[in-house]
């Protein structure tokens, strides 16, 4: 009987290990996590991850509408908005003065759970969400309470995990110096959907909103770079598509540049067309504004819009240095007025046939970006419009 005791103890140990491993599906299968992520080599990290990060890895509920990630450099804070409403907030660490985080309008263009930097000595970047091909990304890392990265946005580990599972390619990311937030806006100059209730187009766009929310709650393999952002294959009832290949509804992105006096349209990270537009008083700035179509209203006859207006001002170098050295003082979100954004829309004249064409493509999660600048050279294959304001 004594000889069997070690065998029984070993079997019990192996069984408990197997059960513990099965409880944490996000654990790497081929390497030991703490030892490969230097900032988290604390001897208690393994136990904390088991009780905290893994338990909170799955979101409480799928998104209700388009997600928007807004990062404030001054507050060193990230705010997550779902369907225009704030649902989560956390501290971040952005780039230092020598390696600043760019300001502007971006989107998630690539995702990878276990990524290593190809620029900085293979540094670990877990739960990475890339926003430029030149190396700027959101990822889990050390968040000391002040800017400390080489340009990336470091997130706390638990928040990085939750965010990674909620987003998809195409999720909007806005980086501003001050804290900003989306507000609802109505304007006769905003695009209106052409699809009517009961039509295949309206049914498809309605179902795609529900499908996107459902997909966000499913934690499968990392998103493939070849996937179309926000796209879902649909069987549309009472339409020819239901009998054949499922239809794909993909939101569009419209960009208006005062610098170029042109309007550009992309769909699924691919350019569709561009046209010239007229801008009243073209020598006067427009600012940068991001309008997002949230959801259909009035049985498809209208669509609800929000806007994020990015302030033009930027701190002087000495102010930025003081902010980096001093503890971060987080301020409450102020509710901006949509009046300035409305005034900007009033100054832009878009050809009627272009408005009609865009209206036929309009779906929830579509966006309109207006800026004084042109789009960045980063805009290209497999990206949405990237607009760098500073």
Short mmCIF file of C-alpha atoms in Angstrom, two decimals:
data_model
loop_
_atom_site.label_atom_id
_atom_site.label_comp_id
_atom_site.label_asym_id
_atom_site.label_seq_id
_atom_site.Cartn_x
_atom_site.Cartn_y
_atom_site.Cartn_z
CA UNK A 1 0.00 0.00 0.00
CA UNK A 2 2.88 2.39 0.79
CA UNK A 3 4.32 1.94 -2.75
CA UNK A 4 1.02 3.11 -4.29
CA UNK A 5 0.94 6.38 -2.33
CA UNK A 6 3.42 8.29 -4.59
CA UNK A 7 1.57 7.06 -7.69
CA UNK A 8 -1.79 8.21 -6.34
CA UNK A 9 -0.34 11.59 -5.32
CA UNK A 10 1.24 12.07 -8.77
CA UNK A 11 -2.05 11.19 -10.51
CA UNK A 12 -3.94 13.67 -8.32
CA UNK A 13 -1.38 16.38 -9.17
CA UNK A 14 -1.67 15.74 -12.91
CA UNK A 15 -5.47 15.77 -12.74
CA UNK A 16 -5.58 19.10 -10.88
CA UNK A 17 -3.08 20.59 -13.36
CA UNK A 18 -5.19 19.50 -16.31
CA UNK A 19 -8.34 20.97 -14.79
CA UNK A 20 -6.58 24.25 -14.00
CA UNK A 21 -5.26 24.49 -17.55
CA UNK A 22 -8.71 23.85 -19.02
CA UNK A 23 -10.15 26.75 -17.07
CA UNK A 24 -7.95 29.31 -18.84
CA UNK A 25 -8.42 29.02 -22.62
CA UNK A 26 -6.35 32.15 -23.32
CA UNK A 27 -3.13 30.62 -21.97
CA UNK A 28 -0.42 30.05 -24.62
CA UNK A 29 -0.12 26.38 -25.46
CA UNK A 30 3.59 26.29 -26.25
CA UNK A 31 5.25 28.70 -23.84
CA UNK A 32 5.11 29.94 -20.26
CA UNK A 33 3.46 33.38 -20.23
CA UNK A 34 5.12 35.22 -17.31
CA UNK A 35 8.64 34.20 -18.37
CA UNK A 36 8.11 35.57 -21.86
CA UNK A 37 6.62 38.92 -20.88
CA UNK A 38 9.36 40.63 -18.90
CA UNK A 39 7.26 43.41 -17.30
CA UNK A 40 5.13 40.77 -15.57
CA UNK A 41 7.86 38.52 -14.12
CA UNK A 42 6.53 39.06 -10.62
CA UNK A 43 6.35 35.86 -8.62
CA UNK A 44 2.65 36.42 -7.84
CA UNK A 45 1.57 37.24 -11.38
CA UNK A 46 0.56 33.69 -12.25
CA UNK A 47 -1.84 33.48 -9.33
CA UNK A 48 -3.27 36.97 -10.01
CA UNK A 49 -3.88 36.16 -13.65
CA UNK A 50 -5.72 32.98 -12.75
CA UNK A 51 -8.08 34.74 -10.40
CA UNK A 52 -8.44 38.03 -12.27
CA UNK A 53 -7.56 38.28 -15.94
CA UNK A 54 -8.86 34.90 -17.02
CA UNK A 55 -12.10 35.33 -15.09
CA UNK A 56 -12.73 38.74 -16.68
CA UNK A 57 -11.49 37.82 -20.17
CA UNK A 58 -14.99 37.45 -21.59
CA UNK A 59 -17.12 40.60 -21.94
CA UNK A 60 -20.31 40.80 -19.91
CA UNK A 61 -22.40 41.38 -23.03
CA UNK A 62 -21.79 41.81 -26.77
CA UNK A 63 -21.68 45.37 -28.15
CA UNK A 64 -25.02 46.99 -28.94
CA UNK A 65 -23.60 49.00 -31.83
CA UNK A 66 -20.38 50.43 -33.29
CA UNK A 67 -17.45 50.58 -30.86
CA UNK A 68 -15.21 53.64 -30.58
CA UNK A 69 -11.90 53.70 -28.69
CA UNK A 70 -10.87 57.22 -27.62
CA UNK A 71 -7.48 57.91 -26.05
CA UNK A 72 -6.60 61.11 -24.21
CA UNK A 73 -2.89 61.91 -24.06
CA UNK A 74 -3.30 64.57 -21.35
CA UNK A 75 -5.30 62.26 -19.08
CA UNK A 76 -3.41 59.07 -20.03
CA UNK A 77 -6.79 57.42 -20.32
CA UNK A 78 -8.69 55.24 -22.74
CA UNK A 79 -12.48 55.40 -23.00
CA UNK A 80 -14.56 52.78 -24.76
CA UNK A 81 -17.90 53.77 -26.26
CA UNK A 82 -20.55 51.34 -27.47
CA UNK A 83 -23.32 52.71 -29.67
CA UNK A 84 -22.32 56.21 -28.52
CA UNK A 85 -22.43 55.44 -24.76
CA UNK A 86 -19.43 55.14 -22.44
CA UNK A 87 -19.08 51.52 -21.22
CA UNK A 88 -15.49 51.27 -19.93
CA UNK A 89 -12.49 53.35 -19.03
CA UNK A 90 -8.92 52.62 -17.97
CA UNK A 91 -5.51 54.25 -17.61
CA UNK A 92 -2.91 53.91 -20.36
CA UNK A 93 0.72 54.79 -21.02
CA UNK A 94 1.43 56.52 -24.33
CA UNK A 95 4.64 57.64 -26.04
CA UNK A 96 7.32 59.81 -24.47
CA UNK A 97 8.40 63.16 -25.90
CA UNK A 98 11.14 61.46 -27.91
CA UNK A 99 8.74 58.82 -29.22
CA UNK A 100 5.31 60.51 -29.21
CA UNK A 101 2.06 58.75 -29.93
CA UNK A 102 0.52 60.28 -33.07
CA UNK A 103 -2.76 62.14 -32.74
CA UNK A 104 -5.59 61.65 -35.18
CA UNK A 105 -8.10 59.18 -36.56
CA UNK A 106 -7.22 55.51 -36.88
CA UNK A 107 -8.84 52.08 -36.81
CA UNK A 108 -7.83 48.55 -35.87
CA UNK A 109 -6.14 47.08 -38.95
CA UNK A 110 -4.67 43.91 -37.47
CA UNK A 111 -4.98 41.84 -34.28
CA UNK A 112 -2.76 39.22 -32.68
CA UNK A 113 -2.90 37.66 -29.24
CA UNK A 114 0.77 36.82 -28.83
CA UNK A 115 2.80 39.35 -30.80
CA UNK A 116 6.44 40.39 -30.55
CA UNK A 117 7.71 43.71 -31.85
CA UNK A 118 9.63 43.57 -35.12
CA UNK A 119 11.16 46.97 -34.29
CA UNK A 120 12.20 46.84 -30.62
CA UNK A 121 14.17 43.63 -30.05
CA UNK A 122 11.16 41.31 -30.23
CA UNK A 123 9.59 42.97 -27.19
CA UNK A 124 6.36 41.17 -26.17
CA UNK A 125 3.14 42.94 -27.19
CA UNK A 126 0.33 40.64 -25.95
CA UNK A 127 -3.24 41.30 -27.07
CA UNK A 128 -1.92 43.56 -29.79
CA UNK A 129 -4.26 45.67 -31.91
CA UNK A 130 -2.36 47.46 -34.68
CA UNK A 131 -3.52 50.90 -35.88
CA UNK A 132 -0.65 51.72 -38.29
CA UNK A 133 1.60 49.48 -40.34
CA UNK A 134 4.60 51.56 -39.19
CA UNK A 135 4.37 50.16 -35.67
CA UNK A 136 1.74 51.93 -33.56
CA UNK A 137 -0.56 49.58 -31.66
CA UNK A 138 -2.61 49.07 -28.52
CA UNK A 139 -1.34 46.22 -26.35
CA UNK A 140 -0.95 45.01 -22.77
CA UNK A 141 2.06 46.41 -20.94
CA UNK A 142 3.38 48.32 -17.97
CA UNK A 143 1.23 51.38 -17.17
CA UNK A 144 3.21 53.56 -14.71
CA UNK A 145 0.80 56.52 -14.72
CA UNK A 146 2.70 58.66 -17.23
CA UNK A 147 3.89 58.44 -20.87
CA UNK A 148 6.55 55.73 -21.08
CA UNK A 149 6.22 53.89 -24.40
CA UNK A 150 7.90 54.25 -27.80
CA UNK A 151 4.64 55.45 -29.34
CA UNK A 152 2.31 52.53 -28.68
CA UNK A 153 -0.64 52.72 -26.29
CA UNK A 154 0.01 50.40 -23.37
CA UNK A 155 -3.07 49.01 -21.67
CA UNK A 156 -3.53 47.34 -18.32
CA UNK A 157 -3.58 43.58 -18.77
CA UNK A 158 -7.22 42.93 -17.79
CA UNK A 159 -8.47 45.80 -19.93
CA UNK A 160 -6.33 44.72 -22.90
CA UNK A 161 -7.83 41.22 -22.77
CA UNK A 162 -11.40 42.47 -22.58
CA UNK A 163 -10.86 45.03 -25.34
CA UNK A 164 -9.17 42.48 -27.63
CA UNK A 165 -12.22 40.22 -27.48
CA UNK A 166 -14.70 43.03 -28.07
CA UNK A 167 -13.15 44.67 -31.13
CA UNK A 168 -12.69 43.63 -34.73
CA UNK A 169 -10.78 44.99 -37.70
CA UNK A 170 -12.25 48.37 -38.54
CA UNK A 171 -13.07 49.42 -34.95
CA UNK A 172 -12.51 53.18 -34.79
CA UNK A 173 -9.63 54.54 -32.69
CA UNK A 174 -9.35 58.28 -32.03
CA UNK A 175 -6.29 59.74 -30.29
CA UNK A 176 -6.54 63.33 -29.06
CA UNK A 177 -4.59 65.48 -26.64
CA UNK A 178 -7.64 66.32 -24.54
CA UNK A 179 -10.50 64.02 -23.61
CA UNK A 180 -13.28 63.97 -26.21
CA UNK A 181 -16.44 61.95 -26.60
CA UNK A 182 -19.16 61.27 -29.18
CA UNK A 183 -22.35 63.31 -29.08
CA UNK A 184 -25.53 62.85 -31.07
CA UNK A 185 -26.00 65.13 -34.05
CA UNK A 186 -28.73 65.79 -36.59
CA UNK A 187 -28.19 67.67 -39.82
CA UNK A 188 -29.89 67.80 -43.22
CA UNK A 189 -26.40 67.51 -44.70
CA UNK A 190 -25.64 64.11 -43.20
CA UNK A 191 -26.19 61.11 -45.46
CA UNK A 192 -29.54 59.36 -45.20
CA UNK A 193 -30.13 55.68 -46.04
CA UNK A 194 -31.86 54.92 -49.32
CA UNK A 195 -32.93 51.41 -48.30
CA UNK A 196 -36.55 51.25 -47.12
CA UNK A 197 -38.08 48.93 -44.56
CA UNK A 198 -38.83 45.51 -46.00
CA UNK A 199 -36.33 45.78 -48.83
CA UNK A 200 -33.43 43.28 -49.07
CA UNK A 201 -30.95 46.10 -48.43
CA UNK A 202 -32.67 47.19 -45.22
CA UNK A 203 -33.08 43.60 -43.99
CA UNK A 204 -29.43 42.86 -44.68
CA UNK A 205 -28.17 45.98 -42.93
CA UNK A 206 -30.44 45.33 -39.94
CA UNK A 207 -29.28 41.74 -39.62
CA UNK A 208 -25.64 42.70 -40.02
CA UNK A 209 -25.85 44.92 -36.95
CA UNK A 210 -27.15 42.01 -34.89
CA UNK A 211 -24.63 39.61 -36.39
CA UNK A 212 -21.72 41.93 -35.63
CA UNK A 213 -22.80 42.11 -31.99
CA UNK A 214 -23.13 38.34 -31.78
CA UNK A 215 -19.74 37.79 -33.41
CA UNK A 216 -18.07 40.08 -30.89
CA UNK A 217 -19.12 37.74 -28.09
CA UNK A 218 -17.54 34.71 -29.76
CA UNK A 219 -13.91 34.26 -28.77
CA UNK A 220 -12.42 32.15 -31.53
CA UNK A 221 -9.13 32.36 -33.35
CA UNK A 222 -7.39 35.73 -33.95
CA UNK A 223 -8.92 37.83 -36.70
CA UNK A 224 -7.39 37.07 -40.08
CA UNK A 225 -5.82 39.95 -41.98
CA UNK A 226 -7.84 38.90 -45.00
CA UNK A 227 -11.18 39.36 -43.26
CA UNK A 228 -13.26 42.34 -44.28
CA UNK A 229 -13.87 44.78 -41.40
CA UNK A 230 -17.36 44.69 -39.94
CA UNK A 231 -18.46 42.31 -42.73
CA UNK A 232 -20.86 39.44 -42.14
CA UNK A 233 -22.19 36.87 -44.59
CA UNK A 234 -25.97 36.98 -44.47
CA UNK A 235 -28.88 34.92 -45.71
CA UNK A 236 -31.35 37.67 -46.53
CA UNK A 237 -35.01 36.59 -46.23
CA UNK A 238 -37.26 36.98 -49.28
CA UNK A 239 -34.41 37.85 -51.60
CA UNK A 240 -32.44 36.19 -54.35
CA UNK A 241 -29.42 36.13 -52.07
CA UNK A 242 -31.21 33.70 -49.77
CA UNK A 243 -31.22 31.11 -52.54
CA UNK A 244 -27.58 31.47 -53.45
CA UNK A 245 -24.40 32.93 -51.98
CA UNK A 246 -24.90 34.87 -48.73
CA UNK A 247 -24.69 38.63 -49.17
CA UNK A 248 -22.02 40.67 -47.43
CA UNK A 249 -22.88 44.11 -46.11
CA UNK A 250 -19.82 46.24 -45.37
CA UNK A 251 -19.92 49.75 -43.85
CA UNK A 252 -18.30 52.53 -45.84
CA UNK A 253 -15.89 55.28 -44.80
CA UNK A 254 -16.16 58.73 -46.37
CA UNK A 255 -13.32 61.24 -46.03
CA UNK A 256 -13.53 64.93 -46.93
CA UNK A 257 -10.26 66.88 -47.07
CA UNK A 258 -10.20 70.69 -47.08
CA UNK A 259 -6.57 70.59 -48.19
CA UNK A 260 -7.42 68.56 -51.31
CA UNK A 261 -11.01 69.79 -51.82
CA UNK A 262 -11.98 66.20 -52.47
CA UNK A 263 -14.18 63.46 -51.08
CA UNK A 264 -12.92 59.87 -50.92
CA UNK A 265 -14.89 56.68 -50.24
CA UNK A 266 -13.58 53.34 -48.98
CA UNK A 267 -15.42 50.10 -48.27
CA UNK A 268 -13.85 47.12 -46.58
CA UNK A 269 -10.43 48.82 -46.45
CA UNK A 270 -10.51 49.23 -50.24
CA UNK A 271 -10.95 52.50 -52.20
CA UNK A 272 -14.18 52.89 -54.17
CA UNK A 273 -14.10 56.36 -55.73
CA UNK A 274 -13.29 60.02 -55.16
CA UNK A 275 -14.82 63.29 -56.37
CA UNK A 276 -14.17 67.02 -56.08
CA UNK A 277 -16.23 68.98 -53.54
CA UNK A 278 -16.78 72.68 -52.95
CA UNK A 279 -15.95 74.15 -49.54
CA UNK A 280 -17.24 77.57 -48.54
CA UNK A 281 -14.42 79.89 -47.41
CA UNK A 282 -11.79 77.24 -48.16
CA UNK A 283 -9.06 79.29 -46.49
CA UNK A 284 -10.78 78.93 -43.10
CA UNK A 285 -10.10 75.76 -41.06
CA UNK A 286 -12.73 73.07 -40.65
CA UNK A 287 -11.06 71.14 -37.87
CA UNK A 288 -11.26 67.36 -37.61
CA UNK A 289 -14.60 65.64 -37.03
CA UNK A 290 -15.56 61.97 -37.05
CA UNK A 291 -19.25 61.25 -37.73
CA UNK A 292 -20.47 57.67 -37.16
CA UNK A 293 -23.75 56.08 -38.26
CA UNK A 294 -25.09 54.20 -35.24
CA UNK A 295 -28.39 52.53 -36.08
CA UNK A 296 -31.41 52.76 -38.34
CA UNK A 297 -34.42 54.76 -37.20
CA UNK A 298 -37.99 55.18 -38.46
CA UNK A 299 -37.98 51.70 -40.07
CA UNK A 300 -34.93 52.47 -42.16
CA UNK A 301 -35.96 55.94 -43.33
CA UNK A 302 -33.28 57.59 -41.17
CA UNK A 303 -30.10 56.74 -39.32
CA UNK A 304 -28.78 58.01 -35.98
CA UNK A 305 -25.43 59.83 -36.12
CA UNK A 306 -22.84 60.79 -33.51
CA UNK A 307 -19.81 63.04 -33.93
CA UNK A 308 -16.44 63.33 -32.21
CA UNK A 309 -14.80 66.72 -32.75
CA UNK A 310 -11.06 66.78 -32.09
CA UNK A 311 -9.78 70.08 -30.59
CA UNK A 312 -7.25 71.95 -32.69
CA UNK A 313 -5.02 73.16 -29.87
CA UNK A 314 -1.87 71.33 -28.85
CA UNK A 315 0.31 72.05 -25.77
CA UNK A 316 3.71 73.66 -26.01
CA UNK A 317 6.77 71.44 -25.55
CA UNK A 318 7.47 72.72 -22.03
CA UNK A 319 3.85 72.04 -21.02
CA UNK A 320 4.05 68.52 -22.40
CA UNK A 321 7.26 67.92 -20.39
CA UNK A 322 5.62 69.08 -17.16
CA UNK A 323 2.64 66.82 -17.80
CA UNK A 324 4.91 63.84 -18.29
CA UNK A 325 6.76 64.43 -15.02
CA UNK A 326 3.71 65.25 -12.91
CA UNK A 327 1.12 62.68 -11.79
CA UNK A 328 -1.71 62.28 -14.24
CA UNK A 329 -4.78 64.34 -13.32
CA UNK A 330 -7.81 62.78 -14.90
CA UNK A 331 -10.63 65.15 -15.72
CA UNK A 332 -14.30 64.40 -16.19
CA UNK A 333 -15.64 64.25 -19.71
CA UNK A 334 -17.27 67.50 -20.72
CA UNK A 335 -20.27 67.30 -23.02
CA UNK A 336 -19.34 69.11 -26.24
CA UNK A 337 -21.80 70.91 -28.46
CA UNK A 338 -22.45 69.63 -32.00
CA UNK A 339 -22.85 73.21 -33.22
CA UNK A 340 -19.32 73.46 -34.59
CA UNK A 341 -19.67 70.17 -36.44
CA UNK A 342 -23.00 71.33 -37.88
CA UNK A 343 -21.38 74.56 -39.06
CA UNK A 344 -18.69 72.51 -40.81
CA UNK A 345 -21.29 70.37 -42.61
CA UNK A 346 -23.01 73.54 -43.82
CA UNK A 347 -19.81 74.65 -45.59
CA UNK A 348 -19.35 71.50 -47.68
CA UNK A 349 -21.16 71.03 -51.01
CA UNK A 350 -21.17 67.46 -52.31
CA UNK A 351 -22.42 66.62 -55.83
CA UNK A 352 -25.97 65.29 -55.75
CA UNK A 353 -25.17 62.08 -57.59
CA UNK A 354 -22.39 61.38 -55.10
CA UNK A 355 -24.80 61.85 -52.19
CA UNK A 356 -27.19 59.39 -53.83
CA UNK A 357 -24.44 56.85 -54.40
CA UNK A 358 -23.20 57.06 -50.81
CA UNK A 359 -26.75 56.89 -49.42
CA UNK A 360 -27.33 53.57 -51.18
CA UNK A 361 -24.21 52.13 -49.51
CA UNK A 362 -24.91 53.54 -46.05
CA UNK A 363 -25.17 51.04 -43.17
CA UNK A 364 -24.68 51.24 -39.39
CA UNK A 365 -20.97 51.64 -38.48
CA UNK A 366 -20.36 53.71 -41.63
CA UNK A 367 -18.43 56.91 -41.00
CA UNK A 368 -17.73 60.39 -42.35
CA UNK A 369 -14.38 61.98 -41.51
CA UNK A 370 -13.84 65.69 -42.22
CA UNK A 371 -10.40 67.24 -41.77
CA UNK A 372 -8.27 70.17 -42.85
CA UNK A 373 -5.52 67.69 -43.70
CA UNK A 374 -5.25 65.03 -46.34
CA UNK A 375 -5.12 61.41 -45.30
CA UNK A 376 -1.81 60.09 -44.05
CA UNK A 377 0.64 58.17 -46.23
CA UNK A 378 -0.18 55.30 -43.86
CA UNK A 379 -3.54 55.01 -45.63
CA UNK A 380 -3.20 52.18 -48.10
CA UNK A 381 -3.74 48.48 -48.54
CA UNK A 382 -5.73 46.90 -45.71
CA UNK A 383 -6.40 50.19 -43.89
CA UNK A 384 -9.27 52.55 -43.38
CA UNK A 385 -8.54 56.28 -43.74
CA UNK A 386 -5.72 57.25 -41.40
CA UNK A 387 -5.66 60.95 -40.58
CA UNK A 388 -2.72 62.22 -38.49
CA UNK A 389 -3.45 65.62 -36.94
CA UNK A 390 -0.14 66.01 -35.08
#
